[in-house]
Every structure is written in structure tokens, then in C-alpha cells.
Amino acid sequence: VRALPVLDAHAERRVEPRSVRLSLTDRCDLACVYCRPNKRDGYCEETLDLAAFTALLQGLYAGGVRRVRLTGGEPLLSPIVVDAVRALHEVGFDDVALTTNGTRLAKLAAPLHAAGLMRVNVSLDTLDPERFARLTRGGRLSTVLAGIEAMATLPFAETKLNVVVVRGENEDELEALTRFAWDRGMTPRFLEIMGVGEGARIPHKLVPYAEQRATLSGLLEADHGAKDVDRGPARYVRARPEHGPHRIGFITGTTDTYCDGCDRLRVAADGTLRPCLATNDGVAAGAEAARGDLAGVRARLAEAWTAKPDGVTFRGCTEPSAREVSIRSIGG
Ligand code: SF4
């Protein structure tokens, strides 16, 4: 954890922390080519237990945070994930959501739903088994498809399919992935590769939003859509009426950044509060969480938020600091 720079400009920052992305674990069973270099890139030694995570999230709730998303690593590898969802639900968050690679969703979708999980995003970049194995360095597509089918039988408030578009790999599948998602009640979202960690080493694999949008123009209305209130940086474009009441989301991140108004922070698996995806800045709050010191957690939150980028001059994941971040350990 680096010491935080204290920037005068932040004293006037008006956006308050409202949403958190929580890494219960930094482990993952896949190694996607834009995320991590291999499966041996190092995990943190100690992670918080359920009681400490719960206290930490209670402290953040007391500090004004109202939305929580479990990210990774891969959250379904955490043995406490179902209990954590139940605990977050009981804390009273307005939104309890999950982003997963789907490999364990077939077993866990029902218990997670019963525990109070509201919304699920599944990451899936291709419907081709060989391509999937190559992009994930050894993953089995059938496990993810089984997870999606299990999830689709349950009344989650919202489900999405996150697709990172990779030049030379899956840019020919955008329409097929869209129809796959729509057929299962999911909203497809296409993401640019971001210059975070491993993604910064493959800029030639970027497929810009404009190209993605052009590829899908036959399915979509002509405008550039709009963001959902309090739902992150994606812009959603409505499908043409003949395709039904669907839409497609786009997350730019590289050709366009969107830090203005960002109300997100991240909690690493060891309890470090990280105010921004695009830097390694953070404040350790694990000790306060372990002893149930909610006021202490709030104080660490306030300290971490002083390092939140200004949202005006900061260019998000295109900043040089983003290259040093492990997107696998802190979620996308
Ligand atoms: S890069 Fe920008 S949008 Fe992303 S977490 Fe940091 S401030 Fe928010």
C-alpha cells in the first residue's frame, strides 16, 4: 500500500462514496489474456474473514455507501460468498450485485439468489470452446454455459453478459453474443480492453467503441444511448423495434473515460480501501474491520477518499498509474 498523496483539489470534490466493489478473494481459476499474465501471478497472503468483511461493510454503509458489488478475483471461489451476500443484504444495501466468470454459477446461483443477491453480471467473451480455452488460458466453456442456464431460471432483478472485445479473437461474435444474451433475458455489454495491468501490454488488441457500435448497427437505434442512473459507466443503446425490447451496453474506458461523477471505491481482499481502479493508492482498514471498529472504518474511508482522482483532469484507465494495477486482484 503506497502512502496517499493529499491533493488540495480533493477538498472541494463533491461526489461522495456511494458504491463499493468488494473483493472477497483475489484468486481466480481463469487467466484471461487481458487481465493477468498467467495463473502464477501471486495472491495476497491474508484475507479478511466473514465477520471482518461484514464490519467493514457496515462501516462503509455508515459512511454513506449504498451499493455493493462482489468482484474478484473470482468471488465464487470464496467459501464465504453465500454468507457474505446474506450479510450484505442484512446490512441494508440498496443493491447487492455480483460479477463472476460463471465457472461455479451452476451450483451457486440458487443459494446466492436465496441469500438476497439481486443482480448478476457474467463475463463471457466467446461461444466457441477452443477460443474460450485460449482467451482464458485453459477454461472450459461448458461450465460457464451451465452456470448461465442455471441463473436464467431464477428471478434475479437483472442479469448481464460482459464481453471484452479482443482484436483477432471475438470481434466477429458480437451479434451472436448479443442474441445469446437476449434469448436468456440478459443485457449484453461490450467492453474495450482497458490499459490496466495486462491490458496495457496489448494495446493492439483494442477494438474501439466506434467499431463495436458500427458492427452492431443493424440491431441498434442510431443514437449513442444513455447511462442508467447510479449504475456505473456503461451507456445503453436501445435495439431497433423489430428486435424487441432489448438493449446493448458499451463500456469505453480507453477511447473515452468517465471519471467525472465516479462514486466508486474498492475493497481488496485484505481490507485495503482503494479509491480508484486506475491507481494502486489505498488505505488499510483490515485491522479496524477485524476488531469491529465501525467508526475506525469510517475514518479510513474518509482518508481513502482524499485520494479519489478529481474526475476532471484524470483520464481513468489511460493514466500511466493504471499499468501497475492488477485488475485480477481488485476486479474490473
Ligand atoms: S478510473 Fe475513473 S471511473 Fe474508474 S474508478 Fe477511477 S475515477 Fe472511477
CSV table of C-alpha atoms and ligand atoms in Angstrom, one decimal:
chain,number,residue,atom,x,y,z
A,1,VAL,CA,0.0,0.0,0.0
A,2,ARG,CA,1.5,3.3,-1.0
A,3,ALA,CA,1.3,6.4,1.1
A,4,LEU,CA,-1.5,8.6,-0.2
A,5,PRO,CA,-0.9,11.9,-1.9
A,6,VAL,CA,-3.1,14.6,-0.3
A,7,LEU,CA,-4.3,16.8,-3.1
A,8,ASP,CA,-5.8,20.2,-2.3
A,9,ALA,CA,-8.2,19.9,-5.2
A,10,HIS,CA,-9.9,17.0,-3.5
A,11,ALA,CA,-11.0,19.2,-0.6
A,12,GLU,CA,-13.7,20.6,-3.0
A,13,ARG,CA,-14.7,17.3,-4.5
A,14,ARG,CA,-18.5,17.0,-4.2
A,15,VAL,CA,-19.0,13.4,-5.2
A,16,GLU,CA,-19.3,11.2,-2.1
A,17,PRO,CA,-18.5,7.4,-2.0
A,18,ARG,CA,-21.8,5.7,-2.7
A,19,SER,CA,-20.8,2.3,-4.3
A,20,VAL,CA,-18.2,-0.3,-3.5
A,21,ARG,CA,-16.7,-3.2,-5.3
A,22,LEU,CA,-15.7,-5.8,-2.9
A,23,SER,CA,-13.1,-8.5,-3.5
A,24,LEU,CA,-13.8,-11.4,-1.1
A,25,THR,CA,-10.9,-13.1,-2.7
A,26,ASP,CA,-8.2,-12.1,-5.2
A,27,ARG,CA,-8.0,-15.7,-6.5
A,28,CYS,CA,-9.3,-16.7,-9.9
A,29,ASP,CA,-9.5,-20.1,-11.7
A,30,LEU,CA,-9.0,-18.5,-15.2
A,31,ALA,CA,-6.3,-16.3,-16.6
A,32,CYS,CA,-7.8,-14.1,-19.3
A,33,VAL,CA,-5.3,-12.6,-21.7
A,34,TYR,CA,-6.3,-9.0,-21.0
A,35,CYS,CA,-6.4,-9.5,-17.2
A,36,ARG,CA,-3.3,-11.4,-15.9
A,37,PRO,CA,-0.1,-12.8,-17.3
A,38,ASN,CA,-0.6,-16.4,-16.1
A,39,LYS,CA,-2.1,-18.3,-13.2
A,40,ARG,CA,1.1,-17.8,-11.0
A,41,ASP,CA,1.0,-14.1,-10.6
A,42,GLY,CA,0.7,-14.0,-6.8
A,43,TYR,CA,-2.1,-13.8,-4.4
A,44,CYS,CA,-2.4,-11.8,-1.2
A,45,GLU,CA,-1.5,-13.8,1.9
A,46,GLU,CA,-4.3,-13.0,4.3
A,47,THR,CA,-7.9,-12.2,3.5
A,48,LEU,CA,-10.5,-10.9,5.9
A,49,ASP,CA,-13.0,-13.4,7.4
A,50,LEU,CA,-16.7,-13.0,7.2
A,51,ALA,CA,-17.1,-11.1,10.5
A,52,ALA,CA,-14.4,-8.6,9.4
A,53,PHE,CA,-15.8,-8.1,5.9
A,54,THR,CA,-19.3,-7.6,7.5
A,55,ALA,CA,-17.9,-5.0,9.9
A,56,LEU,CA,-16.0,-3.3,7.2
A,57,LEU,CA,-19.2,-3.0,5.0
A,58,GLN,CA,-21.2,-1.8,8.0
A,59,GLY,CA,-18.7,0.9,8.5
A,60,LEU,CA,-18.9,1.9,4.8
A,61,TYR,CA,-22.7,1.8,5.0
A,62,ALA,CA,-22.5,4.2,8.0
A,63,GLY,CA,-20.2,6.4,5.8
A,64,GLY,CA,-22.9,6.7,3.1
A,65,VAL,CA,-22.1,3.8,0.7
A,66,ARG,CA,-25.4,2.2,-0.5
A,67,ARG,CA,-24.5,-0.2,-3.4
A,68,VAL,CA,-22.1,-3.1,-3.3
A,69,ARG,CA,-20.9,-5.5,-6.0
A,70,LEU,CA,-18.8,-8.6,-5.3
A,71,THR,CA,-16.0,-8.8,-7.7
A,72,GLY,CA,-12.7,-10.7,-7.8
A,73,GLY,CA,-10.6,-12.4,-8.3
A,74,GLU,CA,-13.5,-14.7,-8.8
A,75,PRO,CA,-15.9,-14.2,-6.0
A,76,LEU,CA,-17.5,-17.7,-6.3
A,77,LEU,CA,-14.1,-19.2,-5.3
A,78,SER,CA,-14.6,-17.7,-1.8
A,79,PRO,CA,-16.1,-20.2,0.6
A,80,ILE,CA,-18.0,-17.4,2.4
A,81,VAL,CA,-19.6,-15.9,-0.7
A,82,VAL,CA,-23.2,-17.0,0.1
A,83,ASP,CA,-22.9,-15.9,3.7
A,84,ALA,CA,-21.4,-12.6,2.6
A,85,VAL,CA,-24.3,-11.9,0.3
A,86,ARG,CA,-26.7,-12.7,3.2
A,87,ALA,CA,-24.8,-10.4,5.5
A,88,LEU,CA,-24.7,-7.5,2.9
A,89,HIS,CA,-28.4,-7.9,2.4
A,90,GLU,CA,-29.0,-7.6,6.2
A,91,VAL,CA,-26.8,-4.5,6.4
A,92,GLY,CA,-29.4,-2.9,4.2
A,93,PHE,CA,-27.6,-2.0,1.0
A,94,ASP,CA,-30.0,-0.8,-1.8
A,95,ASP,CA,-28.1,-3.0,-4.3
A,96,VAL,CA,-26.3,-6.3,-3.8
A,97,ALA,CA,-24.7,-7.4,-7.1
A,98,LEU,CA,-22.1,-9.9,-8.3
A,99,THR,CA,-19.7,-10.1,-11.2
A,100,THR,CA,-18.5,-13.6,-12.0
A,101,ASN,CA,-16.7,-15.7,-14.6
A,102,GLY,CA,-19.5,-18.2,-14.2
A,103,THR,CA,-17.5,-21.3,-13.7
A,104,ARG,CA,-19.2,-22.1,-10.4
A,105,LEU,CA,-22.5,-20.5,-11.0
A,106,ALA,CA,-24.4,-23.7,-11.8
A,107,LYS,CA,-24.2,-24.8,-8.2
A,108,LEU,CA,-24.3,-21.4,-6.5
A,109,ALA,CA,-26.9,-19.4,-8.5
A,110,ALA,CA,-29.8,-20.7,-6.4
A,111,PRO,CA,-28.2,-20.3,-2.9
A,112,LEU,CA,-27.0,-16.8,-3.9
A,113,HIS,CA,-30.5,-15.8,-5.0
A,114,ALA,CA,-32.0,-17.2,-1.8
A,115,ALA,CA,-29.4,-15.2,0.2
A,116,GLY,CA,-30.5,-11.9,-1.3
A,117,LEU,CA,-28.4,-11.4,-4.4
A,118,MET,CA,-30.2,-9.0,-6.7
A,119,ARG,CA,-28.2,-8.7,-9.9
A,120,VAL,CA,-25.6,-10.8,-11.7
A,121,ASN,CA,-23.0,-10.0,-14.4
A,122,VAL,CA,-21.4,-12.9,-16.1
A,123,SER,CA,-18.2,-12.5,-18.1
A,124,LEU,CA,-18.1,-14.4,-21.3
A,125,ASP,CA,-16.2,-13.4,-24.4
A,126,THR,CA,-17.0,-16.2,-26.9
A,127,LEU,CA,-19.3,-19.1,-27.6
A,128,ASP,CA,-16.5,-21.1,-29.2
A,129,PRO,CA,-15.0,-23.7,-26.8
A,130,GLU,CA,-11.5,-23.5,-28.4
A,131,ARG,CA,-11.5,-19.8,-28.4
A,132,PHE,CA,-12.7,-19.7,-24.8
A,133,ALA,CA,-9.9,-22.0,-23.7
A,134,ARG,CA,-7.3,-19.8,-25.5
A,135,LEU,CA,-8.7,-16.5,-24.2
A,136,THR,CA,-9.0,-17.8,-20.6
A,137,ARG,CA,-5.8,-19.9,-20.7
A,138,GLY,CA,-7.5,-23.3,-20.1
A,139,GLY,CA,-11.1,-22.6,-19.2
A,140,ARG,CA,-14.0,-24.8,-20.2
A,141,LEU,CA,-16.9,-23.1,-21.9
A,142,SER,CA,-19.4,-25.7,-20.9
A,143,THR,CA,-19.1,-24.8,-17.2
A,144,VAL,CA,-19.9,-21.2,-17.8
A,145,LEU,CA,-22.8,-22.1,-20.1
A,146,ALA,CA,-24.3,-24.4,-17.4
A,147,GLY,CA,-24.0,-21.5,-14.9
A,148,ILE,CA,-25.8,-19.1,-17.2
A,149,GLU,CA,-28.6,-21.6,-17.8
A,150,ALA,CA,-29.0,-22.1,-14.0
A,151,MET,CA,-29.0,-18.4,-13.4
A,152,ALA,CA,-31.6,-17.8,-16.2
A,153,THR,CA,-34.2,-20.0,-14.3
A,154,LEU,CA,-34.1,-17.7,-11.3
A,155,PRO,CA,-35.9,-14.3,-10.9
A,156,PHE,CA,-32.9,-12.1,-10.5
A,157,ALA,CA,-33.7,-8.4,-10.8
A,158,GLU,CA,-31.2,-8.0,-13.7
A,159,THR,CA,-28.6,-10.1,-15.4
A,160,LYS,CA,-25.9,-9.0,-17.9
A,161,LEU,CA,-23.3,-10.6,-20.1
A,162,ASN,CA,-20.0,-8.8,-20.1
A,163,VAL,CA,-17.9,-9.3,-23.2
A,164,VAL,CA,-14.4,-7.9,-23.6
A,165,VAL,CA,-13.8,-7.4,-27.3
A,166,VAL,CA,-10.4,-8.6,-28.3
A,167,ARG,CA,-8.9,-7.8,-31.8
A,168,GLY,CA,-8.3,-11.0,-33.7
A,169,GLU,CA,-10.3,-13.1,-31.4
A,170,ASN,CA,-14.0,-12.3,-30.9
A,171,GLU,CA,-14.9,-9.2,-32.9
A,172,ASP,CA,-16.8,-11.5,-35.3
A,173,GLU,CA,-19.0,-12.7,-32.5
A,174,LEU,CA,-20.7,-9.5,-31.3
A,175,GLU,CA,-24.0,-10.2,-32.9
A,176,ALA,CA,-24.1,-13.9,-31.8
A,177,LEU,CA,-23.3,-13.0,-28.2
A,178,THR,CA,-26.0,-10.3,-28.3
A,179,ARG,CA,-28.6,-12.8,-29.4
A,180,PHE,CA,-27.3,-15.4,-26.9
A,181,ALA,CA,-27.8,-12.8,-24.1
A,182,TRP,CA,-31.2,-11.5,-25.3
A,183,ASP,CA,-32.5,-15.1,-25.6
A,184,ARG,CA,-31.8,-15.6,-21.9
A,185,GLY,CA,-33.1,-12.3,-20.6
A,186,MET,CA,-29.6,-10.8,-20.2
A,187,THR,CA,-28.4,-7.4,-21.4
A,188,PRO,CA,-25.1,-7.8,-23.4
A,189,ARG,CA,-22.4,-5.3,-22.7
A,190,PHE,CA,-19.3,-4.8,-24.8
A,191,LEU,CA,-16.1,-3.6,-23.1
A,192,GLU,CA,-13.0,-2.1,-24.6
A,193,ILE,CA,-9.7,-3.6,-23.3
A,194,MET,CA,-8.5,-1.2,-20.7
A,195,GLY,CA,-4.9,-0.1,-20.1
A,196,VAL,CA,-4.9,-1.6,-16.6
A,197,GLY,CA,-2.2,-4.1,-15.8
A,198,GLU,CA,-2.0,-6.8,-18.5
A,199,GLY,CA,-4.4,-4.9,-20.7
A,200,ALA,CA,-1.8,-2.1,-21.0
A,201,ARG,CA,0.6,-4.6,-22.6
A,202,ILE,CA,-1.8,-5.5,-25.5
A,203,PRO,CA,-3.0,-2.1,-26.9
A,204,HIS,CA,-3.0,-3.6,-30.4
A,205,LYS,CA,-5.9,-5.8,-29.3
A,206,LEU,CA,-8.2,-2.9,-28.6
A,207,VAL,CA,-11.4,-2.8,-30.7
A,208,PRO,CA,-12.7,0.8,-30.2
A,209,TYR,CA,-16.3,1.5,-29.2
A,210,ALA,CA,-16.9,3.2,-32.6
A,211,GLU,CA,-16.0,-0.1,-34.4
A,212,GLN,CA,-18.1,-2.2,-32.0
A,213,ARG,CA,-21.0,0.1,-32.4
A,214,ALA,CA,-20.7,0.0,-36.2
A,215,THR,CA,-20.6,-3.8,-36.2
A,216,LEU,CA,-23.9,-3.9,-34.3
A,217,SER,CA,-25.6,-1.0,-36.1
A,218,GLY,CA,-28.1,-3.4,-37.8
A,219,LEU,CA,-29.5,-4.2,-34.3
A,220,LEU,CA,-29.5,-0.8,-32.7
A,221,GLU,CA,-31.1,2.6,-32.9
A,222,ALA,CA,-28.9,5.3,-34.3
A,223,ASP,CA,-28.2,7.3,-31.2
A,224,HIS,CA,-25.5,6.7,-28.6
A,225,GLY,CA,-27.8,5.8,-25.8
A,226,ALA,CA,-27.7,6.9,-22.2
A,227,LYS,CA,-26.3,5.7,-18.8
A,228,ASP,CA,-28.5,4.2,-16.2
A,229,VAL,CA,-28.7,6.3,-13.1
A,230,ASP,CA,-26.4,5.0,-10.3
A,231,ARG,CA,-25.3,2.1,-12.4
A,232,GLY,CA,-21.7,2.8,-13.4
A,233,PRO,CA,-20.2,3.9,-16.6
A,234,ALA,CA,-22.0,1.8,-19.3
A,235,ARG,CA,-24.0,3.5,-21.9
A,236,TYR,CA,-27.1,1.6,-23.2
A,237,VAL,CA,-28.5,1.8,-26.7
A,238,ARG,CA,-31.9,0.5,-27.5
A,239,ALA,CA,-32.5,-2.2,-30.0
A,240,ARG,CA,-34.5,-1.4,-33.1
A,241,PRO,CA,-38.2,-2.2,-32.5
A,242,GLU,CA,-38.1,-5.3,-34.8
A,243,HIS,CA,-35.7,-6.9,-32.3
A,244,GLY,CA,-37.9,-6.5,-29.3
A,245,PRO,CA,-37.5,-4.5,-26.0
A,246,HIS,CA,-33.8,-5.1,-25.7
A,247,ARG,CA,-30.7,-3.0,-25.4
A,248,ILE,CA,-26.9,-3.3,-25.6
A,249,GLY,CA,-24.4,-1.7,-23.2
A,250,PHE,CA,-21.0,-0.3,-24.1
A,251,ILE,CA,-18.1,0.5,-21.7
A,252,THR,CA,-15.4,2.5,-23.3
A,253,GLY,CA,-12.7,3.0,-20.7
A,254,THR,CA,-10.0,3.6,-23.3
A,255,THR,CA,-11.3,5.7,-26.1
A,256,ASP,CA,-13.4,7.7,-23.7
A,257,THR,CA,-13.1,8.0,-19.9
A,258,TYR,CA,-15.7,8.8,-17.4
A,259,CYS,CA,-14.2,9.7,-14.1
A,260,ASP,CA,-16.4,12.7,-13.7
A,261,GLY,CA,-19.0,11.8,-11.1
A,262,CYS,CA,-17.4,8.5,-10.2
A,263,ASP,CA,-18.6,7.5,-6.7
A,264,ARG,CA,-16.9,4.1,-6.6
A,265,LEU,CA,-14.3,2.7,-4.3
A,266,ARG,CA,-12.9,-0.8,-4.0
A,267,VAL,CA,-12.2,-3.1,-1.1
A,268,ALA,CA,-9.3,-5.5,-1.6
A,269,ALA,CA,-9.5,-9.0,0.0
A,270,ASP,CA,-7.1,-7.9,2.8
A,271,GLY,CA,-9.4,-4.9,3.7
A,272,THR,CA,-7.5,-2.2,1.9
A,273,LEU,CA,-9.8,0.6,0.7
A,274,ARG,CA,-8.8,1.6,-2.8
A,275,PRO,CA,-10.4,4.8,-4.1
A,276,CYS,CA,-9.8,4.2,-7.8
A,277,LEU,CA,-9.2,1.3,-10.2
A,278,ALA,CA,-6.6,3.2,-12.1
A,279,THR,CA,-4.1,3.6,-9.2
A,280,ASN,CA,-2.5,1.4,-6.5
A,281,ASP,CA,-3.3,4.0,-3.8
A,282,GLY,CA,-5.1,2.6,-0.8
A,283,VAL,CA,-5.7,2.8,2.9
A,284,ALA,CA,-5.5,-0.3,5.1
A,285,ALA,CA,-8.7,-0.8,7.0
A,286,GLY,CA,-8.4,-4.5,7.9
A,287,ALA,CA,-7.4,-4.0,11.5
A,288,GLU,CA,-10.4,-1.8,12.2
A,289,ALA,CA,-12.7,-4.3,10.5
A,290,ALA,CA,-11.2,-7.2,12.4
A,291,ARG,CA,-12.0,-5.6,15.8
A,292,GLY,CA,-15.4,-4.4,14.7
A,293,ASP,CA,-14.5,-0.7,14.9
A,294,LEU,CA,-17.1,0.9,12.6
A,295,ALA,CA,-16.0,4.5,13.5
A,296,GLY,CA,-12.5,3.5,12.6
A,297,VAL,CA,-13.6,2.1,9.2
A,298,ARG,CA,-15.4,5.4,8.5
A,299,ALA,CA,-12.3,7.3,9.4
A,300,ARG,CA,-10.2,5.1,7.0
A,301,LEU,CA,-12.9,5.7,4.3
A,302,ALA,CA,-12.6,9.4,4.7
A,303,GLU,CA,-8.8,9.2,4.4
A,304,ALA,CA,-9.0,7.0,1.3
A,305,TRP,CA,-11.5,9.3,-0.4
A,306,THR,CA,-9.0,12.2,-0.2
A,307,ALA,CA,-7.0,10.3,-2.9
A,308,LYS,CA,-10.0,10.0,-5.2
A,309,PRO,CA,-9.0,11.4,-8.6
A,310,ASP,CA,-10.5,14.8,-9.4
A,311,GLY,CA,-12.7,13.5,-12.2
A,312,VAL,CA,-11.9,16.4,-14.4
A,313,THR,CA,-8.2,16.2,-15.4
A,314,PHE,CA,-7.9,12.5,-14.5
A,315,ARG,CA,-8.1,10.2,-17.5
A,316,GLY,CA,-9.0,7.0,-15.8
A,317,CYS,CA,-7.5,3.8,-17.2
A,318,THR,CA,-5.4,5.6,-19.7
A,319,GLU,CA,-3.3,7.1,-16.9
A,320,PRO,CA,0.2,5.6,-16.6
A,321,SER,CA,-0.6,4.6,-13.0
A,322,ALA,CA,-3.1,2.1,-14.3
A,323,ARG,CA,-0.4,0.0,-15.9
A,324,GLU,CA,0.8,-1.1,-12.4
A,325,VAL,CA,-2.6,-2.2,-11.2
A,326,SER,CA,-3.6,-5.9,-11.0
A,327,ILE,CA,-7.1,-6.0,-12.4
A,328,ARG,CA,-7.4,-9.6,-11.3
A,329,SER,CA,-6.8,-8.7,-7.6
A,330,ILE,CA,-9.2,-5.8,-7.5
A,331,GLY,CA,-11.9,-6.5,-10.1
A,332,GLY,CA,-12.6,-4.6,-13.3
B,1,SF4,S1,-10.6,5.3,-13.3
B,1,SF4,FE1,-12.2,6.9,-13.2
B,1,SF4,S2,-14.1,5.9,-13.4
B,1,SF4,FE2,-12.5,4.3,-12.9
B,1,SF4,S3,-12.6,4.1,-10.6
B,1,SF4,FE3,-11.0,5.7,-11.1
B,1,SF4,S4,-12.2,7.6,-11.0
B,1,SF4,FE4,-13.7,6.0,-11.2
